[in-house]
Coordinates of C-alpha atoms and ligand atoms in Angstrom, one line a residue:
X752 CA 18.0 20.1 13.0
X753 CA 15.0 19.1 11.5
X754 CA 12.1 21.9 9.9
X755 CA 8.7 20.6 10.1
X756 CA 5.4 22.4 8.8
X757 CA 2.0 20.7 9.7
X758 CA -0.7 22.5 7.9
X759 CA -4.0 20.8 9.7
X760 CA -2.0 19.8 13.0
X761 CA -4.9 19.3 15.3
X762 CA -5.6 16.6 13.0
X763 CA -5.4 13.0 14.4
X764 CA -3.6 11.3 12.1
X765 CA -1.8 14.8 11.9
X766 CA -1.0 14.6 15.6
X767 CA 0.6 11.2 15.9
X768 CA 3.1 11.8 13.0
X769 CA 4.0 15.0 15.1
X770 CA 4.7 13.1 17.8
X771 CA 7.0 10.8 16.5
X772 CA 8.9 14.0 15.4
X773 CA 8.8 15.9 18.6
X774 CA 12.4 15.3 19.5
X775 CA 14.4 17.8 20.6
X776 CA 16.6 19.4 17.5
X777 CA 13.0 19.6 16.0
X778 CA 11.5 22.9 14.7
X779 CA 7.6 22.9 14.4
X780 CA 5.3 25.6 12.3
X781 CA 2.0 24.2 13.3
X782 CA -1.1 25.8 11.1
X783 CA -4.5 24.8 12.8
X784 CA -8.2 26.1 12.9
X785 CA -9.2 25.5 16.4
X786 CA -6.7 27.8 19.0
X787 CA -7.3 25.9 22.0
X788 CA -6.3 22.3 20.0
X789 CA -3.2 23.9 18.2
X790 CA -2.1 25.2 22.1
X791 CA -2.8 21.7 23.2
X792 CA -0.2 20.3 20.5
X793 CA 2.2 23.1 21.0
X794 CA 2.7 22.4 24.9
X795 CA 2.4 18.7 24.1
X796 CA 5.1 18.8 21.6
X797 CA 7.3 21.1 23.4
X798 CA 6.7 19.0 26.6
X799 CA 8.5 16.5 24.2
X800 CA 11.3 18.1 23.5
X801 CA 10.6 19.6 20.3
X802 CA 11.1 23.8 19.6
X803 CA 7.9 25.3 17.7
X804 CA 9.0 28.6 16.3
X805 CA 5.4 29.8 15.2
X806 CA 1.3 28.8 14.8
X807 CA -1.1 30.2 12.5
X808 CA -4.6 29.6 13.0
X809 CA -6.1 29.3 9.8
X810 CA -9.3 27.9 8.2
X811 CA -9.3 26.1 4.6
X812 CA -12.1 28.0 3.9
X813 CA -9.9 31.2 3.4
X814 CA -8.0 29.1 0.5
X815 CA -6.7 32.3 -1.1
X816 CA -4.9 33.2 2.1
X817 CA -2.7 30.1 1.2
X818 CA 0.5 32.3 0.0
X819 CA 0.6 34.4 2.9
X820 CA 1.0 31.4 5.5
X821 CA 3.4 29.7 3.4
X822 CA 5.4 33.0 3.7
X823 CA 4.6 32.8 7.5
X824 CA 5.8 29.5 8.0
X825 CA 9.0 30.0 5.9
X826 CA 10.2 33.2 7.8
X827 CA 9.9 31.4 11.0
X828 CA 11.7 28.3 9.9
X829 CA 13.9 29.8 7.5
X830 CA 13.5 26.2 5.0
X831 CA 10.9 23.5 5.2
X832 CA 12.5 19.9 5.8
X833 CA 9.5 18.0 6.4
X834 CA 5.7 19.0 5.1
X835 CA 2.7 17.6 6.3
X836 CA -1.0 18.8 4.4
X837 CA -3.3 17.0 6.4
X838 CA -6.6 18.9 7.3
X839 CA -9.8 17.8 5.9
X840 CA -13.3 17.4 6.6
X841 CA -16.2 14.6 5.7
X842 CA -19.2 15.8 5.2
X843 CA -22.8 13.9 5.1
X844 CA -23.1 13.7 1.5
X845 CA -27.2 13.1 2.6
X846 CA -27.6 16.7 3.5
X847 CA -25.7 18.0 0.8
X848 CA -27.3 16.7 -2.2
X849 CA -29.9 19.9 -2.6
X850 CA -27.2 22.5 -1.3
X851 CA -25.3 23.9 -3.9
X852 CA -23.2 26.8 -1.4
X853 CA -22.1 23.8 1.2
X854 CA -21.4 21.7 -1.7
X855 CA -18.9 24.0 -3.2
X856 CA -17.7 24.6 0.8
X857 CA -16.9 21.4 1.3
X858 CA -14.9 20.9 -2.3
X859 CA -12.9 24.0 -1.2
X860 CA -12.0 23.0 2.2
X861 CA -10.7 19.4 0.8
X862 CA -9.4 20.4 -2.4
X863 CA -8.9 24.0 -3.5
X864 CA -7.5 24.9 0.1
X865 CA -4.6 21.8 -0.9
X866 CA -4.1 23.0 -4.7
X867 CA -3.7 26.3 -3.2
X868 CA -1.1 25.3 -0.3
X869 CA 1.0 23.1 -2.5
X870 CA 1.0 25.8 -5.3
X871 CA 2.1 28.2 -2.7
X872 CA 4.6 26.0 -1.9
X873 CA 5.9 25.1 -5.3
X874 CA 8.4 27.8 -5.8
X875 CA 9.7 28.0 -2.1
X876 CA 10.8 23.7 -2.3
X877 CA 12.1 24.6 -6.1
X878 CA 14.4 26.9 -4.6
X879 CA 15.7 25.4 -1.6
X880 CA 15.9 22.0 -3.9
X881 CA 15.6 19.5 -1.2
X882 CA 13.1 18.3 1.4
X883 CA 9.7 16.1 1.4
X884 CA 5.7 16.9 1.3
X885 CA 3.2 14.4 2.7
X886 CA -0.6 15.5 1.4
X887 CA -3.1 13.6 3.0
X888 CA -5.6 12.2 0.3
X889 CA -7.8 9.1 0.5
X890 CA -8.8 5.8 -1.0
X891 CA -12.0 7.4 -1.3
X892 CA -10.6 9.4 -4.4
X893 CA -9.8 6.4 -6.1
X894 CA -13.7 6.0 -7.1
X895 CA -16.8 8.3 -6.7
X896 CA -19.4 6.7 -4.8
X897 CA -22.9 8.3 -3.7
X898 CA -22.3 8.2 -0.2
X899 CA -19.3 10.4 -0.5
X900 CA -19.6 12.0 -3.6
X901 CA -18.1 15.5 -3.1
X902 CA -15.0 14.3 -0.5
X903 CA -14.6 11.4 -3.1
X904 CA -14.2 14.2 -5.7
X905 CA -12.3 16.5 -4.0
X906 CA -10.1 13.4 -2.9
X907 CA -9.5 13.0 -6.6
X908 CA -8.3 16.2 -7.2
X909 CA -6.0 16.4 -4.7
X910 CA -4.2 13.3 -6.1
X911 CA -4.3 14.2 -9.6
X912 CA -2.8 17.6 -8.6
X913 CA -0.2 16.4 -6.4
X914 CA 1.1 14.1 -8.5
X915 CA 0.8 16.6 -11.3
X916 CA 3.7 18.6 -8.3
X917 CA 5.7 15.8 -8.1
X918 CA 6.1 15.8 -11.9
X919 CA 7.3 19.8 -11.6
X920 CA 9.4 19.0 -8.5
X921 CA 11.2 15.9 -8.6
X922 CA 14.0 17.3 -11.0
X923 CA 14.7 19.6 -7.8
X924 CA 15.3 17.0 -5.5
X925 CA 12.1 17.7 -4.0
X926 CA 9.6 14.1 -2.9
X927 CA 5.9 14.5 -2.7
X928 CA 4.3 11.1 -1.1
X929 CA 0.6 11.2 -1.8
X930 CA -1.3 9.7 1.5
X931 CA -4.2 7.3 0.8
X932 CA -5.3 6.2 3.9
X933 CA -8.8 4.2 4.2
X934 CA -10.9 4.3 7.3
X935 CA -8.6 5.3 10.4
X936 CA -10.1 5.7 13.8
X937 CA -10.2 9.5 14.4
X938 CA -12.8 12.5 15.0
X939 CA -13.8 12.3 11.0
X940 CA -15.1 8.9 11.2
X941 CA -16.3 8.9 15.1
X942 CA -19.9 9.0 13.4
X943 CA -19.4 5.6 11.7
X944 CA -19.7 2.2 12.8
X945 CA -16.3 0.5 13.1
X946 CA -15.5 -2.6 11.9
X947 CA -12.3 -4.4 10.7
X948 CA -10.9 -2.3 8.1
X949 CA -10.4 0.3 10.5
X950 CA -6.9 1.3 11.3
X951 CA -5.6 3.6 14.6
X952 CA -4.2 6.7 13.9
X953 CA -1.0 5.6 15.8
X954 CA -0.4 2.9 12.8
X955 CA -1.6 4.8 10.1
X956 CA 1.1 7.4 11.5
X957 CA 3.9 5.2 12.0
X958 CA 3.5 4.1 8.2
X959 CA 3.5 7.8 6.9
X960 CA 6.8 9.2 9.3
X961 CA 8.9 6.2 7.6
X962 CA 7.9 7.0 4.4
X963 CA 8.5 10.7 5.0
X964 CA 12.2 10.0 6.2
X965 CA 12.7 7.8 3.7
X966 CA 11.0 10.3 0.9
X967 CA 8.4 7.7 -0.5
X968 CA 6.9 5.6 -1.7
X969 CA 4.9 8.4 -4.2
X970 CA 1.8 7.0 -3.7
X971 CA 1.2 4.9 0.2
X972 CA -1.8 3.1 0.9
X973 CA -2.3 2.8 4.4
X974 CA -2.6 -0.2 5.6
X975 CA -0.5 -1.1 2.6
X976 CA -3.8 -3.8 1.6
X977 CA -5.6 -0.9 0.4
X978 CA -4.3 -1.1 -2.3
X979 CA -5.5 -4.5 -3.5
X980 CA -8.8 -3.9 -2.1
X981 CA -9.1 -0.6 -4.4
X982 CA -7.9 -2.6 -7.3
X983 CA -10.8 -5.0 -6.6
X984 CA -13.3 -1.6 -6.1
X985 CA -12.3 0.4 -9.6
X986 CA -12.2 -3.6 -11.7
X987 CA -16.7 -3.1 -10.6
X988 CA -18.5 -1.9 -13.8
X989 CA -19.9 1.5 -13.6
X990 CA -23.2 -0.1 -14.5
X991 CA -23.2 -2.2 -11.8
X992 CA -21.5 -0.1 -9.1
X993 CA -24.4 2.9 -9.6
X994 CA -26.8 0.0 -8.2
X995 CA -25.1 -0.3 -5.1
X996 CA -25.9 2.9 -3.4
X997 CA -22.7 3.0 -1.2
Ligands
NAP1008 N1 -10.0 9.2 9.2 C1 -10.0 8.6 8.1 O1 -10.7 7.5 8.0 C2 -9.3 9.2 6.9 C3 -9.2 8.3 5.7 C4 -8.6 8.8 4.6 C5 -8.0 10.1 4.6 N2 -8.2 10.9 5.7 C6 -7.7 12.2 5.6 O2 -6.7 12.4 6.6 C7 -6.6 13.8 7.0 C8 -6.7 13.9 8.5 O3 -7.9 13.4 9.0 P1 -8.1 12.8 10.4 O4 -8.7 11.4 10.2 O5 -6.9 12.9 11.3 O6 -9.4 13.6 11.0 P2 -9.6 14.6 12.2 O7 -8.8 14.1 13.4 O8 -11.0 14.7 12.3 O9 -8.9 15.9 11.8 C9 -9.4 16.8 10.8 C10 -8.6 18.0 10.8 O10 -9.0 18.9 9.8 C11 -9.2 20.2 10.3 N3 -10.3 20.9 9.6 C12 -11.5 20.5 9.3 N4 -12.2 21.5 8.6 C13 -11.3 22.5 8.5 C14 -11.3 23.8 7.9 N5 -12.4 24.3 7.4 N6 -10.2 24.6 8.0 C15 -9.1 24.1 8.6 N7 -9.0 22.9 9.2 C16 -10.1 22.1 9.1 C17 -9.6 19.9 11.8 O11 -9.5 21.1 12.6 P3 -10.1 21.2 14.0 O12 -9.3 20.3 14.9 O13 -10.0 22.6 14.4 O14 -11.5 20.6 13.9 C18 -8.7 18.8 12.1 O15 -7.4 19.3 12.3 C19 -7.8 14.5 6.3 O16 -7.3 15.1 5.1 C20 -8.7 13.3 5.9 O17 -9.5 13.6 4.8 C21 -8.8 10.4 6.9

């Protein structure tokens, strides 16, 4: 039997590594914002075969409540086998630049909602001393840019913190595989124009469920040629870079 919490599982890229899960002998917690979208997966994933034991309908902007769903998830699925972190939101940095309260929002929902859900979820892994945690971060924390300035950020912080939980957990048995994903073709990026770097969820998800089974790599780039091309990105000099207002 295989445990499985999704925290963001209306999520695209969220919903196709469900889907390769929903099996029967599967046991889903699914956490989502949107009711009618979490019901959607529920019957989809039960249509597949799969058991879900419990939703919560949650919004990152209620970071502190972070404990209490942990607790929710755990009573319902008793251990966690599988975790998947990957809600997030990408704001248009444009509008944001003279708005300190949405600002501070959006750095919450994409980074202190995660620090909070993976600290919740610290001593619950420590003591059950197996298992895996997938946290969906992004190329775009690998170097601020103007364009993206507070996802970029918050981006960063959720890497340097997860890998900070690997560090704590891996002497319990315990992987944490940081996700850096670049542009994948879902919802989030419906607004911009597509071009060749752009991957489908489908792949992008394919990549993540083998790495999750096989408990790493501790760092995945998907499409694995990210990460050359962000090698290439952080060798620009700052004083150059600021110049190119991307
Ligand atoms: N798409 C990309 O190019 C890309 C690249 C790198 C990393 N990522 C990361 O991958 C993850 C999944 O993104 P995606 O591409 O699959 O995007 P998506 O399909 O647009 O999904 C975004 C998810 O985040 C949820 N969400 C947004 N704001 C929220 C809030 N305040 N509280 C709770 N949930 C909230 C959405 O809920 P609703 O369904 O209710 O709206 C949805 O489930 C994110 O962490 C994203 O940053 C994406």
């Amino acid at each position: 039997m295989r445990r499985v919490l999704i925290i963001g599982a209306t999520s695209a890229i969220a919903q196709a590594v469900g889907r390769l899960y929903a099996v029967p002998g599967t046991r889903f917690f699914l956490v989502g914002r949107t009711a009618e979208k979490l019901q959607a997966v529920v019957t989809e994933y039960q249509a597949r075969g799969a058991t879900v034991v419990g939703t919560h309908l949650w919004d990152a902007q209620r970071w502190a409540e972070a404990i209490e769903l942990v607790e929710q998830a755990r009573e319902r699925l008793q251990k966690f086998d599988v975790v998947l972190i990957a809600h997030g939101n990408l704001p248009e940095q444009q509008q944001l630049w003279h708005d300190l309260t949405q600002t501070l929002e959006q750095f919450h929902i994409n980074a202190t909602s995660i620090i909070a859900l993976l600290t919740a979820l610290v001593p619950v892994m420590e003591q059950q001393q197996q298992g895996v945690i997938g946290v969906l971060s992004s190329v775009a924390g690998e170097r601020g840019r103007m364009q993206m300035a507070v996802y970029g950020a918050a981006k960063a912080a959720v890497t340097a913190f997860a890998a900070g939980v690997r560090g704590y957990l891996t002497p319990f048995g315990v992987r944490l595989i940081t996700i850096k994903p670049g542009y994948v073709d879902t919802p989030m990026t419906a607004h911009l124009p597509k071009n060749p770097l752009f991957a489908s969820p489908e792949r992008v998800a394919r990549r993540i469920y083998r790495a999750l089974e096989r408990g790493g790599p501790d760092i995945l780039y998907v499409p694995w040629w990210w990460r050359l091309l962000m090698a290439g990105v952080r060798l620009v000099p700052e004083r150059l870079f600021k110049h190119l207002r991307i």
